[in-house]
């Protein structure tokens, strides 16, 4: 081991930076999950991986999280402008991601990608999240809100051409002057986020097809969007409105940005508290049907949250493995020390399972239009997958930080940022209890979703599935009778479908190890519980190969 030399300032036993890694080529798990995609799509994913794994992108991500967004409420002459100013690095990240279609390609990808839109975009979200999570917020929101806009033909016709543009146009100007647009989503208020019925913002008809909205929203992740989808109370009940930044006559729509949240993580992106002091909006969908009009938007946001969480978990594992391959302690590289290998292998199992699970969900989203069983599978599994993957990702990131040692606790380390950022994912778009209640809601509505999920498990696990299916049926009956046990069912569904997804695409020993340690044994809450029957080193080298 080389000790520090105070004359030459050479540093020993420190780790070289992990940059210039193609995030696609270096990830056999992702490659296995998308191997059936048409070759031109795989080529485009390879290019995406090269771009986002570059030192330049790492630097942009670091800068965008160092110089934070700034709220500018007024101009020099005292006029309200309600703008958020971002570091140019944030705009550079947005430009690349809009160019790659992360805000729209699920709706309009053509050619080879047209039948695999959700999986292909999912792979790009998964790789991009490994580098910078914050800027993905407004892009996910734009992609997901298109589903709600589809409830109004005139609005869809007016906005879709701009939303589909691959040009990032951050100028706060009327839509007629824009070359591309983004849309945000504002439902949460001070007195309630999960319970939307508590919304107090009111919308009154102006008699000309527009509504005047008065009220507030408490968390707005894309305050610089060209329009917001806003829930507000009408005589008929909670309804959805599109509130553009500029009105039809080109005047600013009154919409006040009151404060930016001083957030724990995803700091590159602004989350604002806003007031609607008579903002003009147009209704989307039926009056009083706001909650059902946003249902598909919420579903798509949850799919993105899970994809991003799997990406962050992957990045953390890859970072930890990189460190322990280079760092020595007690006379040998850390990677060669039994306890370290076992911890990493155990984490690698969850990372592989989470990734297999999110891509199985994306596949179901792709087939939902023409395959009722896949649509039913996606209905039940979206809250399940969002629940499990966003919940295990923080545990993986924190364990990765421990593997990498004290340097990982310092802001220079990617792991420090990942640790803060990943904690947004379980909270946003439905926390764990709300997701578990949604699981029960889907189960109560019709038997098809559970049947579809059990069929996928049976196909994946074969004869091993028999007892598992009985356990799941029993857990379903218990959860339907006792709401308080819904998390148990949600977690079991997640892990069992993950095991089936592993069996489909990976060496059987991986699914075996996952099944035995996650489903065959009593509950475990920390990593390093894999026993010696499994080749821990082989797992680590398979999931994170040396490059
Ligand atoms: C980074 C970030 C970005 C966000 N961006 C946006 C945005 O762009 N637009 C937007 O509208 N919102 C946004 N949100 C808000 C987010 O959607 C809400 O925080 C979330 O919906 C939870 O609502 P709440 O905070 O009011 O918590 P509450 O609704 O008060 O919930 C608190 C806890 O109670 C639990 N709970 C609720 N109901 C039940 C029940 N019946 N049984 C058992 N437990 C229950 C929940 O699971 C949660 O754990 C954002 C939040 C974050 C952190």
Coordinates of C-alpha atoms and ligand atoms in Angstrom, one line a residue:
X1 CA 0.0 0.0 0.0
X2 CA 1.3 3.5 -0.9
X3 CA 1.3 6.0 1.9
X4 CA 0.7 9.7 1.1
X5 CA 3.9 11.4 0.1
X6 CA 4.0 15.0 1.5
X7 CA 6.8 16.1 -0.8
X8 CA 5.4 14.9 -4.2
X9 CA 1.7 15.1 -3.0
X10 CA 1.1 11.7 -4.5
X11 CA -2.0 10.0 -3.0
X12 CA -2.1 6.3 -2.4
X13 CA -5.0 3.8 -2.2
X14 CA -7.5 6.4 -3.5
X15 CA -9.9 5.5 -6.3
X16 CA -9.8 6.8 -9.9
X17 CA -13.1 8.5 -11.0
X18 CA -15.7 6.3 -12.7
X19 CA -16.4 8.4 -15.8
X20 CA -16.3 7.7 -19.5
X21 CA -18.3 4.5 -18.9
X22 CA -21.0 3.6 -21.5
X23 CA -24.0 3.1 -19.3
X24 CA -25.5 0.6 -21.7
X25 CA -22.4 -1.4 -22.7
X26 CA -21.3 -1.8 -19.0
X27 CA -24.8 -3.0 -17.8
X28 CA -25.4 -6.7 -18.7
X29 CA -28.7 -6.6 -16.7
X30 CA -30.1 -3.8 -18.9
X31 CA -28.8 -5.5 -22.1
X32 CA -30.5 -8.8 -21.1
X33 CA -33.8 -7.0 -20.6
X34 CA -33.8 -5.2 -23.9
X35 CA -32.1 -7.9 -26.1
X36 CA -35.3 -8.5 -28.1
X37 CA -35.6 -4.9 -29.2
X38 CA -35.0 -4.2 -32.8
X39 CA -31.2 -3.6 -33.5
X40 CA -31.6 0.1 -34.4
X41 CA -33.3 0.7 -31.0
X42 CA -30.5 -1.1 -29.3
X43 CA -28.0 1.0 -31.2
X44 CA -29.7 4.2 -30.1
X45 CA -29.7 2.9 -26.5
X46 CA -25.9 2.3 -26.8
X47 CA -25.4 5.9 -28.0
X48 CA -27.6 7.1 -25.1
X49 CA -25.4 5.1 -22.7
X50 CA -22.2 6.6 -24.2
X51 CA -23.5 10.1 -24.0
X52 CA -24.8 9.9 -20.5
X53 CA -21.8 8.0 -19.1
X54 CA -19.4 10.7 -20.4
X55 CA -17.4 12.9 -18.1
X56 CA -19.1 15.9 -19.7
X57 CA -22.6 14.8 -18.5
X58 CA -21.2 14.0 -15.0
X59 CA -19.9 17.5 -14.9
X60 CA -23.2 19.1 -16.1
X61 CA -25.0 17.1 -13.4
X62 CA -22.6 18.2 -10.7
X63 CA -22.9 21.9 -11.7
X64 CA -26.7 21.8 -12.1
X65 CA -26.8 20.6 -8.5
X66 CA -24.3 23.1 -7.2
X67 CA -25.7 26.4 -8.4
X68 CA -29.3 26.1 -7.5
X69 CA -32.5 27.4 -9.1
X70 CA -33.4 31.0 -8.1
X71 CA -36.8 32.5 -7.9
X72 CA -37.3 35.9 -9.6
X73 CA -40.7 37.3 -8.8
X74 CA -40.3 40.8 -10.2
X75 CA -38.4 42.6 -12.9
X76 CA -36.2 45.7 -12.3
X77 CA -39.3 47.9 -12.7
X78 CA -41.4 46.1 -10.1
X79 CA -43.6 44.1 -12.6
X80 CA -44.3 40.5 -11.7
X81 CA -42.4 38.1 -13.9
X82 CA -42.6 34.9 -11.8
X83 CA -39.6 33.2 -13.3
X84 CA -37.2 30.5 -12.1
X85 CA -33.6 31.0 -13.3
X86 CA -31.5 27.9 -13.6
X87 CA -27.8 27.2 -14.1
X88 CA -26.9 26.7 -17.8
X89 CA -25.9 23.2 -16.9
X90 CA -29.6 22.4 -16.1
X91 CA -30.7 23.7 -19.4
X92 CA -27.9 21.6 -21.1
X93 CA -29.3 18.5 -19.4
X94 CA -32.8 19.4 -20.4
X95 CA -31.8 20.0 -24.0
X96 CA -30.2 16.6 -24.3
X97 CA -33.1 14.8 -22.7
X98 CA -35.8 16.6 -24.7
X99 CA -33.6 15.8 -27.8
X100 CA -33.8 12.2 -26.8
X101 CA -37.6 12.4 -26.5
X102 CA -37.8 11.6 -22.7
X103 CA -40.8 14.0 -22.5
X104 CA -42.7 12.5 -25.4
X105 CA -41.4 9.4 -27.2
X106 CA -43.9 7.1 -25.4
X107 CA -46.5 8.8 -27.5
X108 CA -44.9 9.3 -30.9
X109 CA -41.8 7.2 -31.4
X110 CA -42.0 5.8 -35.0
X111 CA -40.3 3.1 -37.0
X112 CA -38.5 0.3 -35.1
X113 CA -39.4 1.9 -31.8
X114 CA -43.1 2.2 -32.4
X115 CA -44.0 -1.1 -30.8
X116 CA -41.6 -0.9 -27.9
X117 CA -42.0 2.7 -26.9
X118 CA -42.3 2.2 -23.1
X119 CA -39.4 -0.2 -22.9
X120 CA -37.1 1.9 -25.1
X121 CA -37.9 5.2 -23.3
X122 CA -37.7 3.3 -20.0
X123 CA -34.1 2.3 -20.8
X124 CA -33.3 5.9 -21.5
X125 CA -34.9 7.1 -18.2
X126 CA -33.1 4.3 -16.3
X127 CA -29.7 5.4 -17.8
X128 CA -30.3 9.1 -17.4
X129 CA -31.4 8.8 -13.8
X130 CA -28.0 7.3 -13.0
X131 CA -26.5 10.6 -13.8
X132 CA -29.0 13.3 -12.9
X133 CA -32.5 12.8 -11.4
X134 CA -33.7 16.3 -10.8
X135 CA -34.2 17.4 -14.4
X136 CA -36.2 14.3 -15.2
X137 CA -39.1 15.6 -13.1
X138 CA -40.5 18.1 -15.7
X139 CA -39.9 15.6 -18.5
X140 CA -41.8 12.8 -16.8
X141 CA -44.6 15.2 -16.0
X142 CA -44.9 16.3 -19.6
X143 CA -44.9 12.8 -20.9
X144 CA -47.5 11.7 -18.3
X145 CA -49.8 14.7 -18.7
X146 CA -50.3 14.0 -22.4
X147 CA -52.6 11.1 -21.2
X148 CA -54.9 13.6 -19.5
X149 CA -54.8 16.1 -22.4
X150 CA -56.2 13.2 -24.5
X151 CA -59.5 13.8 -22.7
X152 CA -59.9 17.1 -24.7
X153 CA -59.6 16.8 -28.5
X154 CA -59.2 20.6 -29.1
X155 CA -56.5 20.9 -26.3
X156 CA -54.7 17.8 -27.6
X157 CA -54.7 19.2 -31.1
X158 CA -53.4 22.6 -30.0
X159 CA -50.7 21.4 -27.7
X160 CA -49.4 18.0 -29.0
X161 CA -47.3 19.4 -31.9
X162 CA -45.4 21.6 -29.4
X163 CA -45.1 18.8 -26.8
X164 CA -43.8 16.4 -29.4
X165 CA -41.1 18.8 -30.5
X166 CA -37.6 17.6 -29.7
X167 CA -36.4 21.2 -29.2
X168 CA -36.0 22.4 -25.6
X169 CA -37.3 26.0 -25.6
X170 CA -37.1 27.4 -22.1
X171 CA -38.2 31.0 -23.1
X172 CA -41.2 32.3 -21.1
X173 CA -43.0 33.5 -24.2
X174 CA -46.6 32.8 -25.6
X175 CA -47.0 29.4 -27.1
X176 CA -47.3 30.8 -30.7
X177 CA -43.7 31.8 -30.5
X178 CA -42.4 28.5 -29.0
X179 CA -40.5 25.7 -30.7
X180 CA -41.3 23.2 -28.0
X181 CA -43.3 23.1 -24.8
X182 CA -43.4 21.3 -21.4
X183 CA -46.4 20.8 -19.1
X184 CA -46.5 20.5 -15.3
X185 CA -49.0 19.0 -12.9
X186 CA -50.4 20.6 -9.7
X187 CA -52.7 18.8 -7.4
X188 CA -51.2 18.9 -3.9
X189 CA -52.4 21.6 -1.6
X190 CA -51.3 22.6 1.9
X191 CA -54.2 20.8 3.6
X192 CA -53.9 17.6 1.6
X193 CA -51.9 15.7 -1.1
X194 CA -53.1 12.1 -1.0
X195 CA -56.6 13.1 -0.2
X196 CA -57.5 15.1 -3.3
X197 CA -61.1 15.6 -2.1
X198 CA -59.7 18.2 0.4
X199 CA -58.6 20.4 -2.6
X200 CA -59.8 24.0 -2.0
X201 CA -58.8 25.8 -5.2
X202 CA -62.0 26.9 -6.9
X203 CA -62.8 27.3 -10.6
X204 CA -65.7 29.6 -11.8
X205 CA -67.0 29.6 -15.3
X206 CA -66.5 32.8 -17.2
X207 CA -69.3 31.9 -19.6
X208 CA -67.0 31.8 -22.6
X209 CA -65.6 28.3 -22.2
X210 CA -62.9 29.4 -19.8
X211 CA -62.7 29.3 -16.0
X212 CA -61.2 31.6 -13.4
X213 CA -59.1 29.7 -10.8
X214 CA -58.5 31.1 -7.3
X215 CA -56.5 29.1 -4.8
X216 CA -53.0 27.7 -4.4
X217 CA -50.8 24.6 -5.0
X218 CA -48.2 23.5 -2.5
X219 CA -45.7 21.4 -4.6
X220 CA -45.2 22.3 -8.3
X221 CA -42.2 20.4 -9.7
X222 CA -42.2 22.1 -13.1
X223 CA -43.0 25.8 -12.3
X224 CA -41.4 27.0 -15.6
X225 CA -43.7 24.9 -17.7
X226 CA -45.7 26.4 -20.5
X227 CA -48.9 25.2 -18.8
X228 CA -50.0 23.4 -15.7
X229 CA -52.7 20.8 -15.3
X230 CA -54.5 21.9 -12.1
X231 CA -57.3 20.3 -10.1
X232 CA -60.0 22.7 -8.8
X233 CA -63.5 22.5 -7.4
X234 CA -66.5 23.3 -9.6
X235 CA -70.2 23.1 -8.9
X236 CA -70.0 19.5 -10.3
X237 CA -67.0 18.6 -8.0
X238 CA -63.3 18.3 -8.5
X239 CA -62.4 19.0 -12.2
X240 CA -59.2 19.2 -14.2
X241 CA -58.0 22.4 -15.9
X242 CA -55.2 23.4 -18.2
X243 CA -53.7 26.7 -17.1
X244 CA -51.3 28.1 -19.6
X245 CA -48.5 30.5 -18.7
X246 CA -49.8 32.9 -21.4
X247 CA -53.4 33.6 -22.3
X248 CA -54.8 33.3 -25.9
X249 CA -54.3 37.1 -26.4
X250 CA -50.6 36.7 -25.5
X251 CA -50.9 38.4 -22.1
X252 CA -49.3 36.7 -19.0
X253 CA -51.8 34.5 -17.2
X254 CA -51.8 35.7 -13.5
X255 CA -50.0 32.8 -11.7
X256 CA -47.7 33.7 -8.8
X257 CA -44.7 31.7 -7.8
X258 CA -44.5 32.4 -4.1
X259 CA -41.5 30.4 -2.9
X260 CA -39.2 27.6 -4.0
X261 CA -38.9 24.7 -1.7
X262 CA -35.5 24.3 0.0
X263 CA -35.5 20.6 -0.7
X264 CA -33.4 17.8 0.6
X265 CA -32.5 16.5 -2.8
X266 CA -33.2 16.7 -6.6
X267 CA -31.9 20.2 -6.0
X268 CA -31.2 21.0 -9.7
X269 CA -34.9 21.2 -10.3
X270 CA -37.2 23.8 -8.7
X271 CA -40.3 22.9 -6.8
X272 CA -42.5 25.9 -6.2
X273 CA -45.4 26.9 -4.0
X274 CA -47.8 28.8 -6.3
X275 CA -50.9 30.9 -6.0
X276 CA -53.7 31.2 -8.6
X277 CA -55.2 34.7 -8.1
X278 CA -57.8 34.4 -10.9
X279 CA -55.7 32.4 -13.4
X280 CA -57.6 31.5 -16.6
X281 CA -57.9 27.8 -17.4
X282 CA -59.7 25.5 -19.7
X283 CA -61.5 22.4 -18.5
X284 CA -59.9 19.0 -19.5
X285 CA -62.4 16.1 -19.5
X286 CA -65.8 16.0 -17.9
X287 CA -66.8 18.4 -15.1
X288 CA -66.5 16.7 -11.7
X289 CA -64.4 13.9 -13.1
X290 CA -61.0 15.5 -12.4
X291 CA -59.6 12.5 -10.4
X292 CA -60.4 10.0 -13.1
X293 CA -59.1 12.3 -15.8
X294 CA -55.7 12.3 -14.1
X295 CA -55.6 8.6 -13.3
X296 CA -53.5 7.5 -16.3
X297 CA -51.2 10.5 -15.8
X298 CA -50.6 9.3 -12.2
X299 CA -50.0 5.8 -13.5
X300 CA -47.4 6.9 -16.0
X301 CA -45.6 9.0 -13.3
X302 CA -45.4 6.0 -11.1
X303 CA -43.9 3.9 -13.9
X304 CA -41.2 6.6 -14.4
X305 CA -40.5 6.8 -10.7
X306 CA -39.8 3.1 -10.6
X307 CA -37.6 3.2 -13.6
X308 CA -35.6 6.1 -12.2
X309 CA -35.3 4.4 -8.8
X310 CA -33.9 1.2 -10.5
X311 CA -31.5 3.5 -12.4
X312 CA -30.3 5.2 -9.2
X313 CA -29.9 1.8 -7.4
X314 CA -27.8 0.6 -10.4
X315 CA -25.6 3.7 -10.3
X316 CA -25.0 3.3 -6.5
X317 CA -24.1 -0.4 -6.9
X318 CA -21.8 0.3 -9.8
X319 CA -20.1 3.1 -7.8
X320 CA -19.6 0.9 -4.8
X321 CA -18.2 -2.0 -6.8
X322 CA -15.9 0.4 -8.5
X323 CA -14.6 1.7 -5.2
X324 CA -14.0 -1.6 -3.6
X325 CA -12.2 -3.0 -6.7
X326 CA -9.6 -0.2 -6.3
X327 CA -9.5 0.3 -2.6
X328 CA -7.4 -1.9 -0.3
X329 CA -7.7 -2.5 3.4
X330 CA -6.0 -5.0 5.7
X331 CA -3.6 -6.1 3.0
X332 CA -5.9 -6.9 0.1
X333 CA -8.5 -5.2 -2.2
X334 CA -11.9 -4.8 -0.5
X335 CA -13.6 -6.7 -3.2
X336 CA -11.7 -9.8 -2.2
X337 CA -12.9 -9.7 1.4
X338 CA -15.7 -12.1 2.1
X339 CA -18.0 -9.9 3.9
X340 CA -17.8 -7.1 1.4
X341 CA -18.4 -9.5 -1.5
X342 CA -21.4 -11.0 0.2
X343 CA -22.9 -7.5 0.9
X344 CA -22.4 -6.4 -2.7
X345 CA -23.8 -9.7 -4.1
X346 CA -26.9 -9.4 -2.0
X347 CA -27.4 -5.8 -3.2
X348 CA -26.7 -7.0 -6.8
X349 CA -29.6 -9.4 -6.4
X350 CA -32.0 -6.7 -5.5
X351 CA -30.7 -4.3 -8.2
X352 CA -31.2 -7.1 -10.8
X353 CA -34.6 -8.0 -9.5
X354 CA -35.8 -4.4 -9.4
X355 CA -34.6 -3.8 -12.9
X356 CA -36.2 -6.9 -14.2
X357 CA -39.4 -5.9 -12.5
X358 CA -39.6 -2.4 -13.9
X359 CA -38.9 -3.5 -17.4
X360 CA -41.5 -6.2 -17.1
X361 CA -43.9 -3.4 -16.2
X362 CA -42.8 -1.3 -19.1
X363 CA -43.3 -4.3 -21.4
X364 CA -46.9 -4.6 -20.1
X365 CA -47.5 -0.9 -20.8
X366 CA -46.3 -1.4 -24.4
X367 CA -48.8 -4.3 -24.9
X368 CA -51.7 -2.8 -22.9
X369 CA -53.5 -1.4 -26.0
X370 CA -54.0 -4.7 -27.7
X371 CA -53.6 -7.3 -24.9
X372 CA -56.2 -7.1 -22.1
X373 CA -54.2 -9.5 -19.9
X374 CA -51.2 -7.2 -20.1
X375 CA -53.4 -4.2 -19.4
X376 CA -54.8 -5.9 -16.3
X377 CA -51.2 -6.9 -15.2
X378 CA -50.1 -3.2 -15.6
X379 CA -53.1 -2.0 -13.6
X380 CA -52.2 -4.1 -10.5
X381 CA -48.5 -4.0 -10.9
X382 CA -47.9 -0.3 -11.3
X383 CA -48.6 0.6 -7.7
X384 CA -46.8 -2.6 -6.6
X385 CA -43.7 -1.9 -8.6
X386 CA -43.6 1.8 -7.7
X387 CA -43.9 0.7 -4.0
X388 CA -41.2 -1.9 -3.9
X389 CA -38.6 -0.4 -6.2
X390 CA -38.7 3.1 -4.8
X391 CA -38.6 1.7 -1.3
X392 CA -35.5 -0.6 -1.8
X393 CA -33.6 2.0 -3.9
X394 CA -32.8 4.2 -0.8
X395 CA -31.6 1.1 1.2
X396 CA -29.3 0.1 -1.7
X397 CA -27.9 3.6 -2.1
X398 CA -27.2 3.9 1.7
X399 CA -25.5 0.5 1.8
X400 CA -23.4 1.5 -1.3
X401 CA -22.3 4.6 0.5
X402 CA -21.2 2.5 3.4
X403 CA -19.3 0.1 1.1
X404 CA -17.5 3.1 -0.5
X405 CA -16.5 4.6 2.9
X406 CA -16.2 8.1 4.2
X407 CA -15.5 9.7 0.8
X408 CA -19.0 8.8 -0.2
X409 CA -20.4 11.1 2.5
X410 CA -18.7 14.1 0.9
X411 CA -20.5 16.1 -1.7
X412 CA -17.7 15.4 -4.3
X413 CA -19.1 11.9 -4.4
X414 CA -22.0 10.9 -6.7
X415 CA -23.2 8.7 -3.8
X416 CA -23.8 11.8 -1.6
X417 CA -26.2 13.3 -4.2
X418 CA -27.8 10.0 -5.1
X419 CA -28.6 9.4 -1.4
X420 CA -30.5 12.7 -1.2
X421 CA -32.1 12.5 -4.6
X422 CA -33.4 9.0 -4.3
X423 CA -35.6 9.9 -1.2
X424 CA -37.9 11.9 -3.4
X425 CA -39.1 8.8 -5.3
X426 CA -41.0 7.0 -2.6
X427 CA -42.8 10.2 -1.6
X428 CA -43.8 11.7 -5.0
X429 CA -46.8 10.4 -6.9
X430 CA -48.2 8.3 -4.1
X431 CA -46.3 7.2 -0.9
X432 CA -46.3 3.5 0.2
X433 CA -49.6 3.5 2.1
X434 CA -51.5 5.2 -0.7
X435 CA -50.0 2.8 -3.2
X436 CA -51.0 -0.2 -1.1
X437 CA -54.6 1.2 -0.9
X438 CA -54.5 1.5 -4.7
X439 CA -53.5 -2.2 -4.9
X440 CA -56.6 -3.0 -2.8
X441 CA -58.8 -0.8 -5.0
X442 CA -57.7 -2.6 -8.2
X443 CA -58.3 -6.0 -6.6
X444 CA -61.8 -5.0 -5.4
X445 CA -62.8 -3.7 -8.9
X446 CA -62.4 -6.9 -10.9
X447 CA -60.7 -10.3 -10.7
X448 CA -58.7 -9.9 -14.0
X449 CA -55.7 -8.1 -12.7
X450 CA -54.9 -10.7 -10.0
X451 CA -55.5 -13.5 -12.5
X452 CA -53.2 -11.8 -15.0
X453 CA -50.4 -11.4 -12.4
X454 CA -50.7 -15.0 -11.1
X455 CA -50.5 -16.3 -14.7
X456 CA -47.3 -14.3 -15.2
X457 CA -45.9 -15.8 -12.0
X458 CA -47.0 -19.3 -13.0
X459 CA -45.4 -19.0 -16.5
X460 CA -42.2 -17.6 -15.0
X461 CA -41.7 -20.0 -12.0
X462 CA -43.3 -23.2 -13.3
X463 CA -43.9 -25.9 -10.7
X464 CA -42.1 -23.8 -8.1
X465 CA -45.0 -21.4 -8.3
X466 CA -47.7 -23.7 -6.9
X467 CA -47.2 -22.9 -3.2
X468 CA -46.3 -19.3 -3.9
X469 CA -49.6 -18.8 -5.7
X470 CA -51.5 -20.2 -2.7
X471 CA -49.6 -17.8 -0.4
X472 CA -50.5 -14.9 -2.7
X473 CA -54.2 -15.8 -2.9
X474 CA -54.3 -16.1 0.9
X475 CA -52.5 -12.8 1.4
X476 CA -55.0 -11.2 -1.0
X477 CA -57.9 -12.5 1.0
X478 CA -56.4 -11.2 4.2
X479 CA -55.5 -7.8 2.8
X480 CA -59.0 -7.4 1.4
X481 CA -60.4 -8.1 4.8
X482 CA -57.8 -6.2 6.8
X483 CA -56.6 -3.0 5.0
X484 CA -53.7 -2.7 7.5
X485 CA -52.0 -5.8 6.0
X486 CA -52.0 -4.4 2.4
X487 CA -48.2 -3.7 2.5
X488 CA -47.5 -7.4 3.1
X489 CA -49.4 -8.4 0.0
X490 CA -47.9 -5.5 -2.0
X491 CA -44.4 -6.5 -1.1
X492 CA -45.0 -10.2 -1.8
X493 CA -46.5 -9.5 -5.2
X494 CA -43.5 -7.3 -6.1
X495 CA -40.9 -9.9 -5.1
X496 CA -42.7 -12.9 -6.6
X497 CA -43.2 -11.1 -10.0
X498 CA -39.6 -10.0 -9.8
X499 CA -38.5 -13.6 -9.3
X500 CA -40.6 -14.6 -12.4
X501 CA -39.1 -11.8 -14.4
X502 CA -35.6 -12.9 -13.3
X503 CA -36.2 -16.5 -14.3
X504 CA -37.2 -15.3 -17.8
X505 CA -34.0 -13.4 -18.7
X506 CA -31.2 -14.4 -16.4
X507 CA -29.1 -17.4 -15.3
X508 CA -31.4 -19.5 -13.1
X509 CA -29.1 -19.3 -10.1
X510 CA -30.0 -15.6 -9.8
X511 CA -33.7 -16.3 -9.6
X512 CA -33.0 -19.2 -7.2
X513 CA -30.9 -17.0 -4.9
X514 CA -33.6 -14.3 -5.0
X515 CA -36.4 -16.7 -4.3
X516 CA -34.6 -18.4 -1.5
X517 CA -33.4 -15.4 0.3
X518 CA -36.3 -13.0 -0.3
X519 CA -39.3 -15.3 -0.3
X520 CA -38.1 -18.6 1.3
X521 CA -36.8 -17.1 4.5
X522 CA -38.2 -14.9 7.2
X523 CA -38.0 -11.1 6.7
X524 CA -34.6 -9.5 6.4
X525 CA -33.9 -5.8 6.5
X526 CA -30.2 -5.4 5.8
X527 CA -27.7 -6.6 3.1
X528 CA -25.2 -9.4 3.5
X529 CA -27.6 -12.1 4.3
X530 CA -26.7 -14.3 1.3
X531 CA -25.3 -17.6 2.5
X532 CA -22.2 -19.4 1.2
X533 CA -24.0 -21.7 -1.2
X534 CA -24.2 -18.9 -3.7
X535 CA -21.1 -17.6 -5.5
X536 CA -21.2 -14.0 -4.3
X537 CA -18.1 -12.9 -6.3
X538 CA -19.6 -14.3 -9.5
X539 CA -22.9 -12.4 -8.9
X540 CA -21.0 -9.1 -8.5
X541 CA -18.8 -9.7 -11.5
X542 CA -21.9 -10.6 -13.6
X543 CA -24.0 -7.6 -12.6
X544 CA -21.2 -5.1 -12.6
X545 CA -18.5 -6.4 -15.0
X546 CA -15.0 -5.0 -14.9
X547 CA -14.7 -2.5 -17.8
Ligands
LIG1 C1 -39.9 16.3 -4.7 C2 -41.4 16.3 -4.7 C3 -42.0 16.8 -5.9 C4 -43.4 16.9 -5.9 N1 -43.9 17.4 -7.0 C5 -45.3 17.6 -7.1 C6 -45.9 18.1 -8.2 O1 -45.3 18.5 -9.2 N2 -47.3 18.3 -8.2 C7 -48.0 17.9 -7.1 O2 -49.2 18.1 -7.2 N3 -47.4 17.4 -6.0 C8 -46.1 17.2 -6.0 N4 -45.5 16.6 -4.9 C9 -46.3 16.3 -3.7 C10 -46.6 14.9 -3.5 O3 -47.3 14.3 -4.6 C11 -47.2 14.7 -2.2 O4 -46.3 15.0 -1.2 C12 -47.8 13.3 -2.0 O5 -48.9 13.1 -2.8 C13 -48.2 13.1 -0.5 O6 -49.1 14.1 -0.1 P1 -48.8 14.9 1.3 O7 -47.4 15.4 1.2 O8 -49.9 15.9 1.4 O9 -48.9 13.8 2.4 P2 -50.3 13.3 3.1 O10 -51.3 13.1 2.1 O11 -50.6 14.1 4.3 O12 -49.7 11.8 3.5 C14 -48.8 11.6 4.6 C15 -48.7 10.1 4.8 O13 -49.9 9.6 5.1 C16 -50.2 8.4 4.4 N5 -51.6 8.2 4.1 C17 -52.4 9.0 3.4 N6 -53.7 8.5 3.4 C18 -53.6 7.4 4.1 C19 -54.6 6.4 4.5 N7 -55.9 6.4 4.1 N8 -54.2 5.3 5.2 C20 -52.9 5.2 5.7 N9 -51.9 6.1 5.4 C21 -52.3 7.2 4.6 C22 -49.4 8.6 3.1 O14 -49.0 7.4 2.5 C23 -48.2 9.4 3.6 O15 -47.2 8.4 4.0 C24 -44.1 16.5 -4.8 C25 -43.5 16.0 -3.6 C26 -42.1 15.9 -3.6 C27 -41.5 15.4 -2.4

